[in-house]
Amino acid sequence: MDWLKAVKCVGAAVVLVLNTGCVSTLSDIKPWVKPYERSHLADPIMSQSRNPVASAYTKHVFEAREGARGADGGAGGGCGCN
Amino acid sequence: MAATNRLWLLAVTLLLAGKAEAAVLPQDRADAMYHSYSGDGVSIDGPSILLRKKAGNNWSFSANYYVDAISGASIDVRATASPYKEERTETTVGVDYVQDKTLLNLSYTNSSENDFEANSFHVGISQDFFGDLTTLSLSYSRGEDEVGKTGDASFAEQAQRQKFGFGLTQVMTKNLIVGVNAENVADEGYLNNPYRSIRYLDPDSQKGFSFTTEVYPNTRVSNAFSVNANYYLPYRASIYGDMRYYSDTWGIEAFNAKLGYIHTFGAHWIVDVHLRHYQQDKADFYQDLFRRAQEFNFMARDKELSTYAGVSAGAAVSYEWQFGQDKLVQKSSVNLEYDFLNFDYDDFRDVTDDAPVGEEALFGFSAHVVRLYVSVWY
């Protein structure tokens, strides 16, 4: 019954990890960049969609000339300042 | 398991962490652009107009009108047909709705040519959390194409396209934003270009080869994964970059990477320089020269399905005016962008070259891409 032993070991390890630091460490994580520290992030030169018309066109040019497609747009936002 | 739990707990923690400000609607703006592409004997130019306006605190509406006026003859056309002219018109209308930290987006696009009609809708949702340091985005698009053929009124084919997108943007420090994206695209139906042909050996032809219509599979599923980052430098400038890996069920595998630098001069000038590299391996059913017309079930000679690499380098200059938040027009800018593109093909030959069959020079071309536009924020 090696597999049962292995499952028990893994289970014990999980419980141990969850009870010793992992949960408390995770719950201790707080947003580390405060709203008043986001002036650089809010600058348009940090935006992926600073010029939507030009970026959409450029994306269209590459899509027409290349076989690959997709996953070429940023998720946007991230700092409440877009 | 522990790693899985940690990831799950991290996800839950991120979801529940901290109260923060609401998501933000896109700014009210108008853009008018002239675009131009010239390369490989083809010229494409036209306007693009974008209008975006908020209504109340929760809604934002947008409309985009775009035209491609195409003339000339690419290498495919030079090999098999005569130069041509055509026009493609694209219209998009969209609405954004924001509620607390959630931004919903819905848009509809119609693209129309004399021999091609495409309609698609897009729905997206993005959620800010963890003190607005993290944005999760999900999107779904569905499109229907109607494919025709000039000079053949009986030709009528259809294709359906679906896209699922996932994106996560994370503020890492007060100077660094990192994003990851994944997108799955599934096409079904008539996926050929009805004008494009394969080349096959033909001893009865004077040149030693002839052309016949391509045959593609009627499904294609692709997955793309990308990462991107923007970093604010100690002065008002930034560097940015992205990388993408792509693969699909046709056997194409591709990779591209881009690196850019944005520099500002005083309060008015913004200059952007960037370099991009692209490379891909061919589709399983691509060949430059087939041995006979019906050699395989699927056959393609579209150079965009071949093995090749491309590099592009560009620069953009913007001049901005700030008029103040209380003014009717708060800000405006004039922008000029230029990119030089170069593509070199590893297994696509120039059939206009006077050489024995299959020994023609490998094809390559350069293109010039220009965008000139005015933007107004109000």
Coordinates of C-alpha atoms in Angstrom, one line a residue:
Chain A
M1 CA 0.0 0.0 0.0
D2 CA 2.7 2.4 -1.0
W3 CA 0.3 4.7 -2.7
L4 CA -1.8 5.1 0.5
K5 CA 1.4 6.0 2.4
A6 CA 2.3 8.5 -0.3
V7 CA -1.2 10.1 -0.2
K8 CA -1.0 10.3 3.6
C9 CA 2.5 11.9 3.3
V10 CA 1.3 14.4 0.7
G11 CA -1.8 15.2 2.8
A12 CA 0.3 15.7 5.9
A13 CA 2.6 17.9 4.0
V14 CA -0.3 20.0 2.7
V15 CA -1.8 20.4 6.2
L16 CA 1.6 21.3 7.6
V17 CA 2.3 23.9 4.9
L18 CA -1.2 25.4 5.2
N19 CA -0.9 25.6 9.0
T20 CA 2.6 26.9 9.2
G21 CA 3.0 30.1 7.5
C22 CA 1.5 29.7 4.1
V23 CA -2.0 30.9 5.0
S24 CA -0.7 33.6 7.3
T25 CA 1.8 34.7 4.7
L26 CA -0.8 34.9 2.0
S27 CA -3.3 36.8 4.2
D28 CA -0.5 39.2 5.2
I29 CA -0.1 40.2 1.5
K30 CA -1.4 43.7 1.1
P31 CA -1.4 45.9 -2.0
W32 CA 2.1 47.1 -1.9
V33 CA 1.8 50.1 -4.2
K34 CA -0.5 52.7 -2.6
P35 CA -2.8 54.9 -4.7
Y36 CA -0.6 58.0 -4.0
E37 CA 2.4 56.1 -5.4
R38 CA 0.9 55.5 -8.8
S39 CA 1.7 58.7 -10.6
H40 CA 4.3 57.0 -12.9
L41 CA 1.9 54.1 -13.6
A42 CA -0.8 56.6 -14.6
D43 CA 1.4 58.4 -17.1
P44 CA 0.2 57.8 -20.6
I45 CA 3.7 56.7 -21.6
M46 CA 3.1 53.6 -19.4
S47 CA -0.2 52.7 -21.2
Q48 CA -0.4 49.8 -23.7
S49 CA -3.4 51.5 -25.3
R50 CA -2.2 55.1 -25.4
N51 CA -3.1 55.4 -29.1
P52 CA -6.0 53.0 -29.8
V53 CA -6.5 53.8 -33.4
A54 CA -2.8 53.5 -34.3
S55 CA -2.4 50.3 -32.3
A56 CA -5.4 48.6 -33.8
Y57 CA -4.1 49.5 -37.3
T58 CA -0.6 48.1 -36.5
K59 CA -2.1 44.9 -35.1
H60 CA -4.1 44.6 -38.4
V61 CA -0.9 45.0 -40.5
F62 CA 1.0 42.3 -38.7
E63 CA -2.1 39.9 -38.6
A64 CA -2.3 40.3 -42.4
R65 CA 1.4 39.5 -42.9
E66 CA 2.0 36.9 -40.3
G67 CA 0.6 33.4 -39.7
A68 CA 0.2 33.9 -35.9
R69 CA -2.8 35.6 -34.3
G70 CA -4.2 36.3 -30.9
A71 CA -2.9 37.3 -27.4
D72 CA -1.4 40.5 -28.6
G73 CA -3.5 42.9 -26.6
G74 CA -2.9 44.0 -23.0
A75 CA -5.4 43.3 -20.4
G76 CA -5.4 47.0 -19.6
G77 CA -5.9 48.8 -16.3
G78 CA -4.1 47.5 -13.3
C79 CA -3.7 50.8 -11.5
G80 CA -7.2 52.3 -11.6
C81 CA -5.8 55.0 -13.8
N82 CA -6.4 54.1 -17.4
Chain B
M1 CA -1.0 19.7 -4.1
A2 CA 0.6 22.3 -1.8
A3 CA 1.5 24.3 -4.8
T4 CA -2.0 24.0 -6.2
N5 CA -3.5 25.1 -2.8
R6 CA -1.1 28.0 -2.6
L7 CA -2.1 29.1 -6.1
W8 CA -5.8 28.8 -5.2
L9 CA -5.3 30.6 -1.9
L10 CA -3.3 33.3 -3.6
A11 CA -6.1 33.7 -6.1
V12 CA -8.7 33.9 -3.3
T13 CA -6.6 36.2 -1.3
L14 CA -6.1 38.5 -4.3
L15 CA -9.8 38.4 -5.0
L16 CA -10.7 39.4 -1.4
A17 CA -7.8 41.7 -0.6
G18 CA -8.3 45.3 0.2
K19 CA -11.0 47.8 -0.7
A20 CA -9.9 50.1 -3.5
E21 CA -11.1 52.6 -6.1
A22 CA -13.4 51.7 -8.9
A23 CA -12.5 50.6 -12.4
V24 CA -12.2 53.5 -14.9
L25 CA -14.1 54.0 -18.2
P26 CA -12.0 54.9 -21.2
Q27 CA -11.5 58.6 -21.7
D28 CA -13.7 60.7 -24.0
R29 CA -11.6 61.2 -27.2
A30 CA -11.7 61.6 -31.0
D31 CA -9.0 60.4 -33.3
A32 CA -8.7 61.0 -37.1
M33 CA -6.0 59.0 -38.8
Y34 CA -4.6 58.5 -42.3
H35 CA -2.8 55.2 -42.7
S36 CA -0.6 54.0 -45.5
Y37 CA 1.1 50.6 -46.3
S38 CA 3.3 50.1 -49.3
G39 CA 5.3 47.0 -50.1
D40 CA 5.6 44.0 -52.4
G41 CA 3.9 46.0 -55.2
V42 CA 0.8 46.7 -53.1
S43 CA -0.4 50.1 -51.7
I44 CA -3.1 50.2 -49.0
D45 CA -4.2 53.5 -47.5
G46 CA -7.3 55.2 -46.1
P47 CA -8.8 56.9 -43.1
S48 CA -9.7 55.7 -39.6
I49 CA -12.0 57.7 -37.4
L50 CA -12.7 56.9 -33.7
L51 CA -15.2 58.7 -31.5
R52 CA -15.7 57.9 -27.8
K53 CA -18.1 59.6 -25.4
K54 CA -19.3 58.9 -21.9
A55 CA -22.9 59.0 -20.8
G56 CA -23.3 59.5 -17.1
N57 CA -20.9 57.9 -14.8
N58 CA -21.3 54.3 -15.9
W59 CA -21.5 54.2 -19.7
S60 CA -19.2 55.0 -22.6
F61 CA -20.0 54.6 -26.2
S62 CA -17.6 54.3 -29.1
A63 CA -17.7 54.2 -32.9
N64 CA -14.9 53.5 -35.4
Y65 CA -15.0 53.9 -39.2
Y66 CA -12.0 52.4 -41.1
V67 CA -11.2 52.1 -44.8
D68 CA -8.5 50.1 -46.7
A69 CA -8.2 51.2 -50.3
I70 CA -6.1 48.5 -52.0
S71 CA -4.3 48.8 -55.3
G72 CA -1.4 47.0 -57.0
A73 CA -0.2 43.4 -57.3
S74 CA 1.5 41.3 -54.7
I75 CA 3.9 38.4 -55.7
D76 CA 0.9 36.0 -55.7
V77 CA -1.1 38.2 -58.1
R78 CA 2.0 39.0 -60.3
A79 CA 2.4 35.2 -60.7
T80 CA -1.1 34.4 -61.7
A81 CA -3.3 37.4 -62.4
S82 CA -3.5 41.1 -63.2
P83 CA -3.2 44.1 -60.8
Y84 CA -6.5 45.1 -59.2
K85 CA -8.1 47.7 -57.0
E86 CA -10.6 47.1 -54.2
E87 CA -11.9 48.7 -51.0
R88 CA -12.6 47.3 -47.5
T89 CA -14.8 49.2 -45.1
E90 CA -14.9 48.4 -41.4
T91 CA -17.4 49.8 -38.9
T92 CA -17.3 49.1 -35.2
V93 CA -19.7 50.3 -32.5
G94 CA -19.2 49.5 -28.9
V95 CA -20.3 50.2 -25.4
D96 CA -18.5 50.0 -22.1
Y97 CA -20.3 49.8 -18.7
V98 CA -18.5 50.2 -15.4
Q99 CA -19.8 49.2 -12.0
D100 CA -17.5 49.5 -9.1
K101 CA -14.4 47.5 -10.1
T102 CA -16.0 45.7 -13.0
L103 CA -15.8 46.9 -16.6
L104 CA -18.0 45.3 -19.3
N105 CA -17.4 45.8 -23.0
L106 CA -19.7 44.9 -25.9
S107 CA -18.9 45.7 -29.5
Y108 CA -20.1 44.8 -33.0
T109 CA -17.9 45.0 -36.2
N110 CA -18.9 44.7 -39.8
S111 CA -16.2 44.4 -42.5
S112 CA -17.3 44.7 -46.1
E113 CA -15.6 44.2 -49.5
N114 CA -17.1 43.5 -52.9
D115 CA -16.3 39.7 -52.4
F116 CA -16.2 39.3 -48.6
E117 CA -18.5 40.2 -45.8
A118 CA -17.6 39.6 -42.1
N119 CA -19.7 40.3 -39.0
S120 CA -18.5 39.8 -35.5
F121 CA -19.4 40.6 -31.9
H122 CA -17.2 40.8 -28.9
V123 CA -17.9 40.7 -25.2
G124 CA -15.3 41.4 -22.5
I125 CA -15.2 41.7 -18.8
S126 CA -12.4 43.0 -16.7
Q127 CA -12.2 43.1 -12.9
D128 CA -9.8 45.1 -10.8
F129 CA -8.9 43.8 -7.4
F130 CA -6.1 43.6 -4.8
G131 CA -6.1 47.3 -4.3
D132 CA -6.4 47.8 -8.1
L133 CA -3.0 46.3 -8.6
T134 CA -4.4 43.4 -10.5
T135 CA -6.7 43.3 -13.5
L136 CA -8.2 40.1 -14.7
S137 CA -9.8 40.2 -18.2
L138 CA -11.9 37.6 -20.0
S139 CA -13.3 38.0 -23.5
Y140 CA -15.3 36.1 -26.1
S141 CA -15.7 37.0 -29.8
R142 CA -17.7 35.3 -32.5
G143 CA -17.7 36.1 -36.2
E144 CA -19.4 34.9 -39.4
D145 CA -17.7 35.3 -42.8
E146 CA -19.3 35.2 -46.2
V147 CA -16.8 34.5 -48.9
G148 CA -17.4 35.3 -52.6
K149 CA -15.3 35.4 -55.7
T150 CA -15.2 38.2 -58.3
G151 CA -16.3 36.9 -61.7
D152 CA -18.0 33.8 -60.3
A153 CA -21.5 34.7 -59.1
S154 CA -22.2 31.1 -58.0
F155 CA -19.3 31.0 -55.6
A156 CA -20.6 31.4 -52.0
E157 CA -18.8 30.0 -49.0
Q158 CA -19.0 30.6 -45.2
A159 CA -16.8 30.5 -42.2
Q160 CA -17.3 30.9 -38.4
R161 CA -14.7 32.2 -36.0
Q162 CA -14.6 32.1 -32.2
K163 CA -12.1 33.6 -29.8
F164 CA -11.6 33.1 -26.1
G165 CA -9.2 35.5 -24.4
F166 CA -7.7 35.7 -20.9
G167 CA -5.5 38.5 -19.6
L168 CA -4.0 39.3 -16.2
T169 CA -2.2 42.6 -15.6
Q170 CA -0.2 43.1 -12.4
V171 CA 1.3 46.2 -10.9
M172 CA 4.7 44.9 -9.6
T173 CA 6.2 48.1 -8.3
K174 CA 5.4 51.8 -8.6
N175 CA 7.4 51.7 -11.8
L176 CA 6.6 48.3 -13.3
I177 CA 3.5 46.7 -14.8
V178 CA 3.6 43.2 -16.1
G179 CA 0.8 41.4 -18.1
V180 CA 0.2 37.9 -19.4
N181 CA -2.3 37.0 -22.1
A182 CA -3.7 33.8 -23.6
E183 CA -6.0 33.4 -26.5
N184 CA -7.7 30.5 -28.2
V185 CA -9.0 31.0 -31.7
A186 CA -11.2 28.4 -33.5
D187 CA -12.2 28.7 -37.2
E188 CA -14.5 26.5 -39.1
G189 CA -15.7 26.6 -42.7
Y190 CA -14.1 27.9 -45.9
L191 CA -10.7 29.1 -44.7
N192 CA -9.0 29.4 -48.1
N193 CA -8.4 32.6 -50.1
P194 CA -10.3 31.7 -53.3
Y195 CA -7.8 33.5 -55.5
R196 CA -4.7 31.9 -54.2
S197 CA -3.1 29.0 -55.9
I198 CA -0.6 26.2 -55.4
R199 CA 2.2 25.6 -57.8
Y200 CA 2.8 22.1 -59.2
L201 CA 5.2 20.5 -61.7
D202 CA 3.7 20.4 -65.2
P203 CA 5.9 19.2 -68.1
D204 CA 3.2 20.4 -70.6
S205 CA 3.6 24.0 -69.4
Q206 CA 6.2 26.2 -71.1
K207 CA 7.6 27.3 -67.6
G208 CA 7.5 23.7 -66.3
F209 CA 4.8 24.4 -63.7
S210 CA 1.2 25.4 -63.5
F211 CA -1.2 26.7 -60.8
T212 CA -4.4 25.3 -59.3
T213 CA -6.6 26.4 -56.4
E214 CA -5.4 25.8 -52.8
V215 CA -7.2 23.2 -50.6
Y216 CA -7.2 24.0 -46.9
P217 CA -8.6 22.0 -43.9
N218 CA -12.0 23.4 -42.9
T219 CA -11.0 23.8 -39.2
R220 CA -8.2 25.6 -37.5
V221 CA -7.6 26.0 -33.8
S222 CA -4.8 28.1 -32.4
N223 CA -3.4 29.0 -29.0
A224 CA -1.2 32.0 -28.3
F225 CA 0.5 33.0 -25.0
S226 CA 2.2 36.3 -24.4
V227 CA 3.9 38.3 -21.7
N228 CA 4.4 42.1 -21.7
A229 CA 6.0 44.6 -19.4
N230 CA 6.3 48.4 -19.1
Y231 CA 8.9 50.0 -16.9
Y232 CA 9.1 53.7 -15.9
L233 CA 12.6 55.0 -15.8
P234 CA 14.1 57.4 -13.2
Y235 CA 13.3 60.3 -15.6
R236 CA 10.0 60.7 -17.6
A237 CA 10.7 57.9 -20.0
S238 CA 9.8 54.2 -20.2
I239 CA 10.9 50.9 -21.8
Y240 CA 8.4 48.3 -22.8
G241 CA 8.5 44.8 -24.3
D242 CA 6.5 41.8 -25.2
M243 CA 7.0 38.2 -26.3
R244 CA 4.5 35.8 -27.8
Y245 CA 4.5 32.1 -28.5
Y246 CA 1.9 30.7 -31.0
S247 CA 0.9 27.3 -32.3
D248 CA -2.0 25.9 -34.2
T249 CA -3.5 22.7 -35.6
W250 CA -2.1 23.4 -39.0
G251 CA 1.4 22.9 -37.7
I252 CA 2.4 26.6 -37.6
E253 CA 4.6 27.5 -34.7
A254 CA 5.6 31.1 -34.2
F255 CA 7.4 33.4 -31.9
N256 CA 7.7 37.2 -31.8
A257 CA 9.3 39.7 -29.5
K258 CA 9.3 43.5 -29.3
L259 CA 11.3 46.0 -27.4
G260 CA 10.6 49.8 -27.3
Y261 CA 11.7 53.0 -25.6
I262 CA 9.6 56.1 -25.0
H263 CA 11.3 59.4 -24.3
T264 CA 9.8 62.7 -23.5
F265 CA 11.2 66.2 -24.3
G266 CA 9.7 68.8 -22.1
A267 CA 5.9 68.8 -21.6
H268 CA 5.0 68.5 -25.3
W269 CA 7.1 65.9 -27.2
I270 CA 6.9 62.1 -26.9
V271 CA 9.2 60.0 -29.0
D272 CA 8.9 56.2 -29.3
V273 CA 11.4 53.9 -31.0
H274 CA 10.9 50.2 -31.2
L275 CA 12.2 47.0 -32.7
R276 CA 10.2 43.8 -33.4
H277 CA 11.2 40.3 -34.5
Y278 CA 9.0 37.6 -35.8
Q279 CA 9.6 34.0 -37.0
Q280 CA 7.4 31.0 -37.8
D281 CA 7.6 27.4 -39.0
K282 CA 5.4 26.4 -41.9
A283 CA 2.0 24.7 -41.9
D284 CA 2.1 20.9 -42.4
F285 CA 0.4 21.2 -45.8
Y286 CA 2.5 24.1 -47.2
Q287 CA 4.9 23.6 -50.1
D288 CA 6.4 26.0 -52.6
L289 CA 6.2 23.3 -55.4
F290 CA 4.0 20.2 -55.4
R291 CA 4.8 17.2 -57.7
R292 CA 1.3 17.1 -59.1
A293 CA -2.0 18.9 -58.9
Q294 CA -3.8 16.5 -56.6
E295 CA -0.8 15.3 -54.7
F296 CA -2.3 15.7 -51.2
N297 CA -5.7 16.2 -49.6
F298 CA -4.6 19.6 -48.3
M299 CA -2.2 21.9 -50.2
A300 CA -1.2 25.5 -49.6
R301 CA 1.2 28.0 -51.1
D302 CA 0.2 31.0 -49.2
K303 CA 3.6 32.6 -48.1
E304 CA 2.0 33.5 -44.7
L305 CA 1.9 29.7 -44.1
S306 CA 5.5 29.2 -45.0
T307 CA 8.7 29.2 -42.9
Y308 CA 10.0 32.8 -42.6
A309 CA 11.3 35.6 -40.4
G310 CA 10.5 39.2 -40.3
V311 CA 12.0 42.2 -38.6
S312 CA 10.5 45.7 -38.2
A313 CA 11.9 48.9 -36.8
G314 CA 9.9 52.1 -36.2
A315 CA 9.6 55.5 -34.6
A316 CA 6.7 57.6 -33.5
V317 CA 6.6 61.3 -32.6
S318 CA 3.8 63.0 -30.8
Y319 CA 3.3 66.7 -29.9
E320 CA 0.8 67.3 -27.2
W321 CA -1.1 70.3 -26.0
Q322 CA -2.7 70.4 -22.5
F323 CA -5.6 72.9 -22.1
G324 CA -6.8 71.9 -18.6
Q325 CA -9.5 69.6 -17.1
D326 CA -12.1 72.4 -17.0
K327 CA -11.8 73.3 -20.7
L328 CA -14.1 71.9 -23.4
V329 CA -11.0 70.4 -25.1
Q330 CA -8.7 69.2 -22.4
K331 CA -5.9 67.9 -24.5
S332 CA -4.9 67.3 -28.1
S333 CA -2.0 65.8 -30.0
V334 CA -0.6 65.4 -33.5
N335 CA 1.2 62.1 -34.1
L336 CA 3.4 60.7 -36.9
E337 CA 4.4 57.0 -36.8
Y338 CA 6.6 55.1 -39.3
D339 CA 7.7 51.5 -39.4
F340 CA 10.0 49.7 -41.8
L341 CA 9.1 46.0 -42.2
N342 CA 11.3 43.3 -43.8
F343 CA 10.3 39.7 -44.5
D344 CA 12.6 36.9 -45.8
Y345 CA 11.1 33.6 -46.7
D346 CA 12.9 30.2 -46.3
D347 CA 10.8 28.1 -48.7
F348 CA 8.7 30.5 -50.8
R349 CA 10.3 31.2 -54.2
D350 CA 9.9 34.1 -56.6
V351 CA 8.3 32.4 -59.6
T352 CA 8.8 35.6 -61.7
D353 CA 12.6 34.8 -61.4
D354 CA 14.0 33.4 -64.7
A355 CA 15.5 30.2 -63.3
P356 CA 14.9 26.4 -63.5
V357 CA 11.8 25.2 -61.7
G358 CA 12.3 24.9 -58.0
E359 CA 15.6 26.9 -58.1
E360 CA 14.2 30.4 -58.4
A361 CA 15.5 32.9 -55.9
L362 CA 13.9 32.8 -52.4
F363 CA 11.4 35.6 -52.0
G364 CA 11.6 38.6 -49.7
F365 CA 10.2 42.1 -49.5
S366 CA 10.2 45.3 -47.5
A367 CA 7.3 47.5 -46.6
H368 CA 6.8 51.1 -45.4
V369 CA 4.0 51.7 -42.9
V370 CA 2.9 55.2 -42.0
R371 CA 0.2 56.5 -39.5
L372 CA -0.5 60.2 -39.3
Y373 CA -3.3 61.2 -36.8
V374 CA -4.8 63.9 -34.6
S375 CA -6.3 63.1 -31.2
V376 CA -8.5 65.3 -29.1
W377 CA -9.6 64.6 -25.5
Y378 CA -12.8 66.3 -24.3

